[in-house]
Coordinates of C-alpha atoms in Angstrom, one line a residue:
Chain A
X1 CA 12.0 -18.9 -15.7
X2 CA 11.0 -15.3 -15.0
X3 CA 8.2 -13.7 -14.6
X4 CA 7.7 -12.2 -18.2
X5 CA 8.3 -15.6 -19.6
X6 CA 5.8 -17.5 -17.4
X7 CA 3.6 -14.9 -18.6
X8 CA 4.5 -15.0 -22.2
X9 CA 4.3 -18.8 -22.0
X10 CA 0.6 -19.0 -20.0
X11 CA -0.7 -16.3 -22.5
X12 CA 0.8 -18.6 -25.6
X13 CA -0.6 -21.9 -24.4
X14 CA -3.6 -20.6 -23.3
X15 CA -4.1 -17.8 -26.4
X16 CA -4.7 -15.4 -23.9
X17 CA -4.1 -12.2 -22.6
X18 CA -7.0 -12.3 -19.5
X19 CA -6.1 -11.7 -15.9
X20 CA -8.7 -13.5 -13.7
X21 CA -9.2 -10.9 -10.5
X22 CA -10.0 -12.5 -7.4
X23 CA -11.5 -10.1 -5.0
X24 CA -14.0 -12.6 -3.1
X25 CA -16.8 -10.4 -1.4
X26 CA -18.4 -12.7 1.1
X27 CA -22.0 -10.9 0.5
X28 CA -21.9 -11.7 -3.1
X29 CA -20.9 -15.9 -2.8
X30 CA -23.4 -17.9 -4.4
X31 CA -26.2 -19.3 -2.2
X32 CA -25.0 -22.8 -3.0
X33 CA -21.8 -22.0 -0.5
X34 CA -24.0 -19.8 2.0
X35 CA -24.5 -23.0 4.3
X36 CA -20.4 -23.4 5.3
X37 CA -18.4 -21.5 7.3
X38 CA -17.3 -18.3 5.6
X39 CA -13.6 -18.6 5.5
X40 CA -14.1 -22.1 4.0
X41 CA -16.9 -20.8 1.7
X42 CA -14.2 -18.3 -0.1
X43 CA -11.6 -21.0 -0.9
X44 CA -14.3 -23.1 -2.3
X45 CA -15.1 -20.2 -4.1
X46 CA -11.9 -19.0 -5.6
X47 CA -10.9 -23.2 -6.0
X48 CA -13.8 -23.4 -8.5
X49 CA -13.7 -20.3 -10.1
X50 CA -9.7 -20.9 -10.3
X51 CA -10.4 -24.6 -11.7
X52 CA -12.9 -23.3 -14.0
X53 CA -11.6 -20.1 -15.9
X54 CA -7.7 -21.1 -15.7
X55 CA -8.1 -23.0 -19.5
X56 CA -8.8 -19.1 -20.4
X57 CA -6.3 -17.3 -18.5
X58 CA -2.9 -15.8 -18.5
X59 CA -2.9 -15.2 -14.9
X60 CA -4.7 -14.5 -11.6
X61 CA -5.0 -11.4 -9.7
X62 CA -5.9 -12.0 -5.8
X63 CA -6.7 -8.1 -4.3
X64 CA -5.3 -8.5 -1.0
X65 CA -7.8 -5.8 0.7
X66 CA -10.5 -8.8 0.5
X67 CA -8.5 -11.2 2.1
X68 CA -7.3 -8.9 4.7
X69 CA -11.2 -7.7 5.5
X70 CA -11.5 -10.8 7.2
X71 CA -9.0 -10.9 9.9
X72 CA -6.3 -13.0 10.7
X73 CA -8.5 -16.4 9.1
X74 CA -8.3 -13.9 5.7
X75 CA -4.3 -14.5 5.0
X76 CA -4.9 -18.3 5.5
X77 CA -7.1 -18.1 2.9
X78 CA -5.0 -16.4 0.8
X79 CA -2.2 -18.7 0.8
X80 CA -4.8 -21.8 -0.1
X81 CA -5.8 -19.3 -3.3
X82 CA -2.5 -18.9 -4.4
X83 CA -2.1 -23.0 -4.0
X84 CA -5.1 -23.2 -5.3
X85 CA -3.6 -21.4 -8.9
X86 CA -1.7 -24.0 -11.5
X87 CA 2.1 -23.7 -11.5
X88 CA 2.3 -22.8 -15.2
X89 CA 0.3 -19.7 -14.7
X90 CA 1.6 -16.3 -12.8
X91 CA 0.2 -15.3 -9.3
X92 CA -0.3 -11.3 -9.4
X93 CA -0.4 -10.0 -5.5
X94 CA -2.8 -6.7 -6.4
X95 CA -1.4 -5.5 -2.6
X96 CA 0.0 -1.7 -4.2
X97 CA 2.6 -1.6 -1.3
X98 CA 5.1 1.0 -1.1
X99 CA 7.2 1.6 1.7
X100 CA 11.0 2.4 2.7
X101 CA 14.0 0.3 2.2
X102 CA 13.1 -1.8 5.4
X103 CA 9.8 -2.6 5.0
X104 CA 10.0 -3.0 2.1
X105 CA 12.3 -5.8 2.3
X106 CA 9.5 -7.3 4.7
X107 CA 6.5 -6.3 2.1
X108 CA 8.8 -8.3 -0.8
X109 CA 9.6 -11.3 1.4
X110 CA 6.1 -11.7 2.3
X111 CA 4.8 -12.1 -1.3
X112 CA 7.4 -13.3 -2.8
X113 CA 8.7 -15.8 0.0
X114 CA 6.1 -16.3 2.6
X115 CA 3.3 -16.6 -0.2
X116 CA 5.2 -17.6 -3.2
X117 CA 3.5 -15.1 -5.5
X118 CA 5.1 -14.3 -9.1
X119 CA 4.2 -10.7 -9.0
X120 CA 3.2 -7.9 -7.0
X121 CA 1.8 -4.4 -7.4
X122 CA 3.6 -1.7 -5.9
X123 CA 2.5 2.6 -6.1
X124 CA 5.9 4.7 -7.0
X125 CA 5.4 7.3 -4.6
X126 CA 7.9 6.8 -2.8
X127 CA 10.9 6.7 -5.1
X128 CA 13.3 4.5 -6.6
X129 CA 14.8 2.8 -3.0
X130 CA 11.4 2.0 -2.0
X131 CA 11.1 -0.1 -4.8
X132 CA 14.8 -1.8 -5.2
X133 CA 14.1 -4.4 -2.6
X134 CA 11.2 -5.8 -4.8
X135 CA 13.6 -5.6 -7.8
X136 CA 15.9 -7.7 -6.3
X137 CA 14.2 -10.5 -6.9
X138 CA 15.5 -10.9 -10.5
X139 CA 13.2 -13.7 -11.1
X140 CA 9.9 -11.7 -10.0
X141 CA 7.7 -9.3 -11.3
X142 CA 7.4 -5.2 -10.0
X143 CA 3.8 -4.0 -11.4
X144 CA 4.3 -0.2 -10.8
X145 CA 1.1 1.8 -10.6
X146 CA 1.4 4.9 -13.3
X147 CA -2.1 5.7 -14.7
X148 CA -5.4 4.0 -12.6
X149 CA -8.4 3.6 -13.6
X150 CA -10.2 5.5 -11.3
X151 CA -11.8 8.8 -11.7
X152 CA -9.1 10.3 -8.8
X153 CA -6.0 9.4 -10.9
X154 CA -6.6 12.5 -12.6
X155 CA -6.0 14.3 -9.0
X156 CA -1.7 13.4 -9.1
X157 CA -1.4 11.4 -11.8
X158 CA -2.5 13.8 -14.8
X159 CA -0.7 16.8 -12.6
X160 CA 1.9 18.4 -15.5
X161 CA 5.8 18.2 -14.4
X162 CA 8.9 19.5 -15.4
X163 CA 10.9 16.8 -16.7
X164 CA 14.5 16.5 -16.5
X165 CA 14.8 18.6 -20.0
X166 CA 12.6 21.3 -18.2
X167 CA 9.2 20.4 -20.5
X168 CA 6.0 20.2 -18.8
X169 CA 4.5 16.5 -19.4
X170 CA 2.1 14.3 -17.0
X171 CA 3.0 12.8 -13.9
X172 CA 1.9 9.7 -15.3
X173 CA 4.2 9.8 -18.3
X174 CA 7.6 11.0 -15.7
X175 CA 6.8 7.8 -14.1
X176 CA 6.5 5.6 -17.0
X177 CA 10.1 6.7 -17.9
X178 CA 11.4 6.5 -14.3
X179 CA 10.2 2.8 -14.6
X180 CA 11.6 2.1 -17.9
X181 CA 14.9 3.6 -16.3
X182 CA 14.6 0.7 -13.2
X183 CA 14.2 -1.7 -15.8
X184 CA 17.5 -3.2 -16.1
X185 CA 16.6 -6.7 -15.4
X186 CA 13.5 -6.7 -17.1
X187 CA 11.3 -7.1 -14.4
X188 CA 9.4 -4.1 -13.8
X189 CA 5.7 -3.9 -15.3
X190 CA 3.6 -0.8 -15.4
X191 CA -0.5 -0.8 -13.9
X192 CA -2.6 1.1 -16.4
X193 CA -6.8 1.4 -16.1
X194 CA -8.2 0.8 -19.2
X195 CA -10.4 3.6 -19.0
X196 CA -8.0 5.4 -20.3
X197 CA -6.9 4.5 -23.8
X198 CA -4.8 7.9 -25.4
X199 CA -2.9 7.7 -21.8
X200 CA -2.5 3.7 -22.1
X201 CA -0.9 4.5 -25.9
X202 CA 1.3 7.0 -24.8
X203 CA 2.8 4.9 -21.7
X204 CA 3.1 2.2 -24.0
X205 CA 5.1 4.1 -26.5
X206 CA 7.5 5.0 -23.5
X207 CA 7.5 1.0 -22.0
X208 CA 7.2 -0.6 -25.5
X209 CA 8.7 -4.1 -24.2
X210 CA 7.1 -4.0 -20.7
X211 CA 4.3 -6.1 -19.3
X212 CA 1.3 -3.4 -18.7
X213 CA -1.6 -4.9 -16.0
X214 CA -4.7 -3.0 -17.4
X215 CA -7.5 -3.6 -15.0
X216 CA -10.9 -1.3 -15.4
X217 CA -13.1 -3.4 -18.0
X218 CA -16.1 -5.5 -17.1
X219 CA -17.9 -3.6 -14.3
X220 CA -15.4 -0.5 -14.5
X221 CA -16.7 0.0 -17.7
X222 CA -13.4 0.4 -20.0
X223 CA -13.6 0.2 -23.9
X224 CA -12.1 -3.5 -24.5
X225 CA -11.0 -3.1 -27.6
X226 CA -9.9 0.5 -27.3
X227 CA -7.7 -0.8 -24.3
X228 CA -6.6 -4.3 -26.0
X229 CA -5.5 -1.7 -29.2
X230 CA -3.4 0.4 -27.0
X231 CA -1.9 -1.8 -24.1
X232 CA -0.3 -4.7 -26.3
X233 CA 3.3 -4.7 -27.9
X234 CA 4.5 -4.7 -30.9
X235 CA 3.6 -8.2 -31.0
X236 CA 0.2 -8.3 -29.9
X237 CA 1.5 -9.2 -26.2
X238 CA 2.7 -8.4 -23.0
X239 CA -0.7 -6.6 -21.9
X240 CA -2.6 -8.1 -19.1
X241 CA -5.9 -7.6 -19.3
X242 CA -7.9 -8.3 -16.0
X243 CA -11.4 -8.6 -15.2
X244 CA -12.7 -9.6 -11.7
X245 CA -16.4 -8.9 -10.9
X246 CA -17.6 -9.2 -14.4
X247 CA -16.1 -13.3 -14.1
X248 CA -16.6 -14.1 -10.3
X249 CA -20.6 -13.4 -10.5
X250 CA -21.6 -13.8 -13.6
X251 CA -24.0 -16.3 -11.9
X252 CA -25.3 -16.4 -8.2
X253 CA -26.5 -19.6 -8.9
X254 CA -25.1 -23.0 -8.5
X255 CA -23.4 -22.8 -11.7
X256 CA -21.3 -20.2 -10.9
X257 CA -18.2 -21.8 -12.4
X258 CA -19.2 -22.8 -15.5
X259 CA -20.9 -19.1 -15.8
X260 CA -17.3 -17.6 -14.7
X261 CA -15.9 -20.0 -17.4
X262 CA -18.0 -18.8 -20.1
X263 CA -17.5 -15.5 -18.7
X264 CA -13.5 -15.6 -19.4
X265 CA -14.3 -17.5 -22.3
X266 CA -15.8 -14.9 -23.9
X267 CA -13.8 -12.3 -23.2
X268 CA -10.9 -14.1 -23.7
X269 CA -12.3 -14.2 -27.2
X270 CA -13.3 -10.5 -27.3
X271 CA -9.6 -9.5 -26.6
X272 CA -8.2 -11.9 -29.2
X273 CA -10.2 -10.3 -31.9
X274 CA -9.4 -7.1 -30.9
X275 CA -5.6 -7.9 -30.9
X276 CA -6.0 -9.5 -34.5
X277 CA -8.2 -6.4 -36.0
X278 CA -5.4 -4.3 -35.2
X279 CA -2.9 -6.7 -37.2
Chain B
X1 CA -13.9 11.3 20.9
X2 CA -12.1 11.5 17.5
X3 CA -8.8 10.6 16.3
X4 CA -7.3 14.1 16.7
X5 CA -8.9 15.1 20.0
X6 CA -7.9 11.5 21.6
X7 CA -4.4 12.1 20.0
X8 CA -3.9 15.8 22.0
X9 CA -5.6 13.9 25.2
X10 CA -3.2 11.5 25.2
X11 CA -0.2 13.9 23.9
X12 CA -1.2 16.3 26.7
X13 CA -1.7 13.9 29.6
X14 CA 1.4 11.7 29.1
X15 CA 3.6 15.2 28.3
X16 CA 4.7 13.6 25.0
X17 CA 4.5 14.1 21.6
X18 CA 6.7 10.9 20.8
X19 CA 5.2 8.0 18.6
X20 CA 6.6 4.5 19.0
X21 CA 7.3 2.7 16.1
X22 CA 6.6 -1.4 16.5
X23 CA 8.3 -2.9 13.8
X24 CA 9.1 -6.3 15.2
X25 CA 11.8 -8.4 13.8
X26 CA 12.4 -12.4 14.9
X27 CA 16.0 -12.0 14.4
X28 CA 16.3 -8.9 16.7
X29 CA 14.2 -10.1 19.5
X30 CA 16.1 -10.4 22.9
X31 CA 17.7 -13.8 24.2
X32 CA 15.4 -14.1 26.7
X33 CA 12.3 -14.6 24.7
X34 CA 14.0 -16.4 21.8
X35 CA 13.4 -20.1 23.5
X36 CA 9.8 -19.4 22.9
X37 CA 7.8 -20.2 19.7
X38 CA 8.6 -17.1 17.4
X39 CA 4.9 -15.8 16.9
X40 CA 4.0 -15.8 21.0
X41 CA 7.6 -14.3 21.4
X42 CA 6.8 -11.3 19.2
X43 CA 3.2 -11.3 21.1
X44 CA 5.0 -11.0 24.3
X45 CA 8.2 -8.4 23.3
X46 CA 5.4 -5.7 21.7
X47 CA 3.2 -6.4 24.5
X48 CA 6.0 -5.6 27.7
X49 CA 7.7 -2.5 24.9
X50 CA 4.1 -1.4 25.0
X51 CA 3.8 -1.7 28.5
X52 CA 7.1 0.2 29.6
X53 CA 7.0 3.0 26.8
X54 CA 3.3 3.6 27.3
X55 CA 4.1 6.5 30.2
X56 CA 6.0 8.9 27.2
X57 CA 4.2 7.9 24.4
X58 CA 1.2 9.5 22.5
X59 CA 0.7 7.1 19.8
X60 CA 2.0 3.5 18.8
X61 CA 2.4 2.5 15.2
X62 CA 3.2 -0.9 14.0
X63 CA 4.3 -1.5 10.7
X64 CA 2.5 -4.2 9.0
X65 CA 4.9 -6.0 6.9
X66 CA 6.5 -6.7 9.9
X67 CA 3.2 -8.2 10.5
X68 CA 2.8 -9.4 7.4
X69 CA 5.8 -11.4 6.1
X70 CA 4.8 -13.8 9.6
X71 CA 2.3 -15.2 7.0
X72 CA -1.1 -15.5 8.3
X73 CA -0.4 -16.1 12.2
X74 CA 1.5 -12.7 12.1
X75 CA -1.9 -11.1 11.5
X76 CA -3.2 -12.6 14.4
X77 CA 0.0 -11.1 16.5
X78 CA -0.4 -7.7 14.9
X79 CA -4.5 -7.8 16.2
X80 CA -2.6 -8.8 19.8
X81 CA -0.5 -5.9 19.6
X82 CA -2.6 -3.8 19.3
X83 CA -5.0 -4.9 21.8
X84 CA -2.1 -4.6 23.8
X85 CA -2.3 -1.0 23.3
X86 CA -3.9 1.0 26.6
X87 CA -7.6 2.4 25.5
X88 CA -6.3 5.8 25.7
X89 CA -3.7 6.0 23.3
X90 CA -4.5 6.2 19.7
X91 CA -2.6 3.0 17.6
X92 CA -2.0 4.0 13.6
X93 CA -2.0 1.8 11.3
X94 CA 1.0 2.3 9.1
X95 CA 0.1 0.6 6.2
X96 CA 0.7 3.0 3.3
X97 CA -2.4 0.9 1.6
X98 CA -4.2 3.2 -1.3
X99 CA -6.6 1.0 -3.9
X100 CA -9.9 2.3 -5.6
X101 CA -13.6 2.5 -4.3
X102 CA -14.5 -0.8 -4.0
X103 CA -11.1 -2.0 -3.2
X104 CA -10.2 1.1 -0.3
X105 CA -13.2 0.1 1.4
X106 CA -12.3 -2.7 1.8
X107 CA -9.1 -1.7 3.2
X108 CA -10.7 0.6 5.5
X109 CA -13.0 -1.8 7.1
X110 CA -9.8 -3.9 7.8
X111 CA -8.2 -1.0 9.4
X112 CA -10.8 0.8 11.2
X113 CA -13.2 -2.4 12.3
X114 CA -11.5 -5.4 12.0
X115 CA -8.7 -4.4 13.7
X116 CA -10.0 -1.4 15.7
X117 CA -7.1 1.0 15.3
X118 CA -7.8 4.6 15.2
X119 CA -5.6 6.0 12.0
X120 CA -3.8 4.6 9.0
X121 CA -1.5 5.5 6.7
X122 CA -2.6 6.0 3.2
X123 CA -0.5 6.5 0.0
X124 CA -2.3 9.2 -1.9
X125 CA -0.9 8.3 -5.6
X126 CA -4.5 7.1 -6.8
X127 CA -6.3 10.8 -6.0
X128 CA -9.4 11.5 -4.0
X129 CA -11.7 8.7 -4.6
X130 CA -9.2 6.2 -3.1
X131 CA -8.8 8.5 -0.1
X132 CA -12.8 9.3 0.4
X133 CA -13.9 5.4 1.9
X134 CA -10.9 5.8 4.4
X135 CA -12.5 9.4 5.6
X136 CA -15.7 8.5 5.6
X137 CA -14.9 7.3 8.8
X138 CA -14.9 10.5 10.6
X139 CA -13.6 9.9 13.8
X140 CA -10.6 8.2 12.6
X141 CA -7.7 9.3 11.2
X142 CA -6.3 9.6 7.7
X143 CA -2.6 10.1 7.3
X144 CA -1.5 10.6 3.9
X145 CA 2.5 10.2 2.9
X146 CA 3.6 14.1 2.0
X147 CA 7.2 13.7 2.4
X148 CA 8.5 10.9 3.2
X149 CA 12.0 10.3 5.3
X150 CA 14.0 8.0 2.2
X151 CA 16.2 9.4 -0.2
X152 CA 14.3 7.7 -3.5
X153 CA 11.3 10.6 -1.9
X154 CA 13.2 12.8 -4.3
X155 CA 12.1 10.9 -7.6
X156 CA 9.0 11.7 -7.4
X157 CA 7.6 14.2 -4.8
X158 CA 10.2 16.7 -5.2
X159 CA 9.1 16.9 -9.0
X160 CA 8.0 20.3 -10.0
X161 CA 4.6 20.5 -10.9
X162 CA 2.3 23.4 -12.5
X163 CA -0.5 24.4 -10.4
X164 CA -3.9 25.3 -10.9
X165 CA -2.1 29.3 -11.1
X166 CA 0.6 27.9 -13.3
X167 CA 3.5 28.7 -10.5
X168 CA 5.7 25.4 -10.7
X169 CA 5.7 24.0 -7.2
X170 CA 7.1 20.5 -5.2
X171 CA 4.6 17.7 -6.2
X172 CA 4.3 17.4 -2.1
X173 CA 3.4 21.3 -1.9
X174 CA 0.6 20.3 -4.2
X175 CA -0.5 17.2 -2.1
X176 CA -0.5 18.8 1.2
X177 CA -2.9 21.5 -0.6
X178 CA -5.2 18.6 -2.1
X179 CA -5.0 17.1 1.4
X180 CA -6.0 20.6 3.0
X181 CA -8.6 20.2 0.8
X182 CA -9.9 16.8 1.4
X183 CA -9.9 17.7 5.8
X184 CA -13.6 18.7 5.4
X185 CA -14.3 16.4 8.5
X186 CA -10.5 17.2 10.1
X187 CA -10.1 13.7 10.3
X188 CA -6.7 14.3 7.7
X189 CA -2.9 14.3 8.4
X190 CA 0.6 13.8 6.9
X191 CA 3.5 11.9 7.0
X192 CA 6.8 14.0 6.5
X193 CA 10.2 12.5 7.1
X194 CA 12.6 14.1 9.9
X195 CA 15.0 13.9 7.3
X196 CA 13.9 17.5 5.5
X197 CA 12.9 19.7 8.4
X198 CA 12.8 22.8 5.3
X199 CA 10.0 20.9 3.7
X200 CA 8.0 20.1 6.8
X201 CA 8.4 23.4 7.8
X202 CA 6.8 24.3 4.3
X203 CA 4.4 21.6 4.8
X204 CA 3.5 23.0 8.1
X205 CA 2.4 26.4 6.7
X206 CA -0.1 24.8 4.3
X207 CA -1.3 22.2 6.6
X208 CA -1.3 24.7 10.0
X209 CA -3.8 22.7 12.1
X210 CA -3.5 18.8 10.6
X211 CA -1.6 15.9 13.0
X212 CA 1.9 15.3 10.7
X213 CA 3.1 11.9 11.6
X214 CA 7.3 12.5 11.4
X215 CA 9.2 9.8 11.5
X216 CA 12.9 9.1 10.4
X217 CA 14.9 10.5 13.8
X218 CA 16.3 7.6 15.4
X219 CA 18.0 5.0 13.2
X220 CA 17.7 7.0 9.8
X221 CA 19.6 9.8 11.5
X222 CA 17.2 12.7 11.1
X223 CA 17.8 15.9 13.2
X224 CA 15.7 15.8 16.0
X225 CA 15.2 19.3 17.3
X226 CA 14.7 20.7 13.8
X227 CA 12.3 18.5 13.2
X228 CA 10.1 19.4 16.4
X229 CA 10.2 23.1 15.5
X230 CA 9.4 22.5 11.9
X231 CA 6.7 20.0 12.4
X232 CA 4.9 21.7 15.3
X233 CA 1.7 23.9 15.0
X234 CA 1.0 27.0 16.6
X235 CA 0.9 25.6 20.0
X236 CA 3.3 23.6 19.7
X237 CA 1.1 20.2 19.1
X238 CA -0.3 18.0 16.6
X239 CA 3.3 16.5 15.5
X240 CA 3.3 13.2 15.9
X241 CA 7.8 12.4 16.5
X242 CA 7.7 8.4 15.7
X243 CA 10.5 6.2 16.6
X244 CA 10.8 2.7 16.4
X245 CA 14.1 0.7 16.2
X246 CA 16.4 3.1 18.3
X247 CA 13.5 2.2 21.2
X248 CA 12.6 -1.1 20.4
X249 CA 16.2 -2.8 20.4
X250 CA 17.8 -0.2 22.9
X251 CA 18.8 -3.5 24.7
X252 CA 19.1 -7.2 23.8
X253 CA 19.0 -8.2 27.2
X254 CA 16.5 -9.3 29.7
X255 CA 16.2 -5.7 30.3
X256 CA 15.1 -5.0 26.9
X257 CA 11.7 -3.6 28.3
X258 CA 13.6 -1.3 30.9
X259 CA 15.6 -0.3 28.5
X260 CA 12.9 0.8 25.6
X261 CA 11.3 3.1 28.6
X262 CA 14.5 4.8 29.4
X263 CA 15.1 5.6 24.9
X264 CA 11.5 6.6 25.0
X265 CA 11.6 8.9 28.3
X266 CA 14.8 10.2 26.9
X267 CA 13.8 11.2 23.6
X268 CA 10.0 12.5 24.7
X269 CA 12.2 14.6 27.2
X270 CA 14.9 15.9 23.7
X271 CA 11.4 16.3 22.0
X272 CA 9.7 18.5 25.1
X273 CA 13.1 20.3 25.2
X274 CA 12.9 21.1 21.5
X275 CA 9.5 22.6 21.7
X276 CA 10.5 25.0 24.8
X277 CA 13.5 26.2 23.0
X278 CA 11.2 27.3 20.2
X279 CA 8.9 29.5 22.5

């Protein structure tokens, strides 16, 4: 099974199309875990919250710059949160590698092999052989970045090019089709913020059949339905919408799982109505 | 002391403008140390590289999915390596990483105080807030991919792009301006490949006074005295030459250490050459 069908297959059982993030902040664990060691603290953490919100989810999203924070100990925890994930639903890496043809055979074996993830994100700078040794792995998914959620995207991203036909259109958009061009075993996905919704229609229309990762709701403050509108296919799929701060501390409390739960619950919930208002 | 000052200390006292690349591979380690267990064996080969090369070098870079694709223990080698590194030459990170607030500072804690190193590469696809928690470290440094050494660097940074005048210029024109731009602190520089000595040299006239990290001569066959004279400033400084396999694996013999010193001496000396015959 490949990656857009584990997907497709989580999001149908689970009538979802939610991304849990995972970027454990060790400041911001509940003061119920404060007593244990840190390291040990996080995987408790990310077990519960992981336990909790997977009924609700289409996938999870480790961001491996809050693992790596830690030192060394920080990978080990890694690899017990990706255990820690049910085989029926996708693993997304959030790393946004990018490298040359060597390393980035050493980048794809080490989340794909070493880690066992089903996904990773990667940034396009680079060009097309930077990315080939990810694609190679027929069975895995390539997220690339084209238009972040960030205020900064605008910086490279929203730059106007000359396409191949000599028209001036968006960085953004050059690379959508660039991806769509990679595409030929359908496993190449596009990262889109949900901040922006006209730019998340537009890439769509270019990459109508591919998965889009649209992170930037919840504490980034993206419209939900504006982004749920825009970032689905023609069949109300294939978008995966991720939240991670909004759903890891929703309570500082002792029931912070059940909160996350009701957390992903909910806007589980708000996506699907979205999806079926624009039916 | 910041990142460029201890770079020119160490470029000036060791006569060398030559960067070596660690990029450690298990399969290309010598016979001698390939009885040991695999993570102290690539502990022990970057350590005794780093001891014999240190006399001609002015920087060591290790590569972290070299690192990284170890699994967890490989981070705890890469935090050996570059402890192994003598105080008073500067270790970059080259880690390509680029992520958004929250997520970049996370990355440059990693960089800059977990592991202690004193620059990092940083992809700058995601625009100026993604770059900002990296130079907010002002006595490190900053390096941000320009032009990079691979063929795929075409697909995207070659693009021509409108510019705030409306001339249509390279996409990595425009970044090497933004980056000008960003060097408020001076705690900015570039990557260019050796590859395209033309666009360094264009690179170099935006960027006059910024380190450019250069790598690509060695194994990917770029032209080594072209590249000095392009990637040099004024005085004949501040480019950073990195080579890695062509040093690293010069022997696979128990004189594998002996032999890295003689590739690095050698090609510091084809470097120091280059630079005099552009006086």
């Amino acid at each position: 099974m490949n990656f857009v069908e584990k997907l497709l297959t989580a999001s149908r059982r689970q009538e979802s199309l939610l991304c849990v993030g995972l970027d454990p902040e060790p400041g911001r664990l509940p003061a119920s875990l404060r007593q244990e060691p840190v390291m040990s603290a996080i995987v408790r953490f990310c077990q519960d919250i992981i336990a909790a919100t997977a009924p609700y989810a289409c996938a999870f999203k480790p961001n491996l710059a809050f693992f790596e924070v830690l030192g060394p100990a920080g990978l080990q925890v890694f690899q017990e949160v990706v255990q820690a994930v049910p085989a029926h639903i996708p693993v997304i890496a959030d790393a946004k590698r990018g490298d040359i043809g060597n390393t980035a055979r050493a980048y794809a074996k080490t989340f794909f092999e070493t880690y066992g993830c089903d996904a990773v994100t990667i940034n396009p700078y680079m060009g097309r052989d930077s990315v080939a040794p990810f694609l190679e792995y027929r069975d895995k998914g390539t997220l690339l970045l084209c238009r972040t959620s960030n205020p900064g995207a605008r910086d490279i991203q929203d730059l106007r090019v000359q396409d191949e036909g000599g028209t001036l259109r968006h960085l953004y958009e050059v690379v959508a089709q660039l991806v769509q061009s990679w595409n030929t075993a359908g496993n190449c996905g596009l990262v889109v913020g949900a901040t922006y919704p006209e730019e998340l229609r537009q890439i769509r229309a270019i990459c109508a059949q591919m998965p889009i990762l649209i992170p930037g709701i919840g504490a980034q403050g993206g419209d939900l339905e504006a982004a749920v509108q825009a970032g689905v296919d023609a069949q109300g799929e294939l978008a995966i919408i991720s939240s991670s701060r909004a759903i890891l501390y929703a309570s500082e409390g002792e029931d912070f799982a059940q909160a996350a739960a009701a957390e992903a619950r909910r806007t589980r919930d708000q996506i699907n109505a979205a999806r079926q208002k624009k039916d």
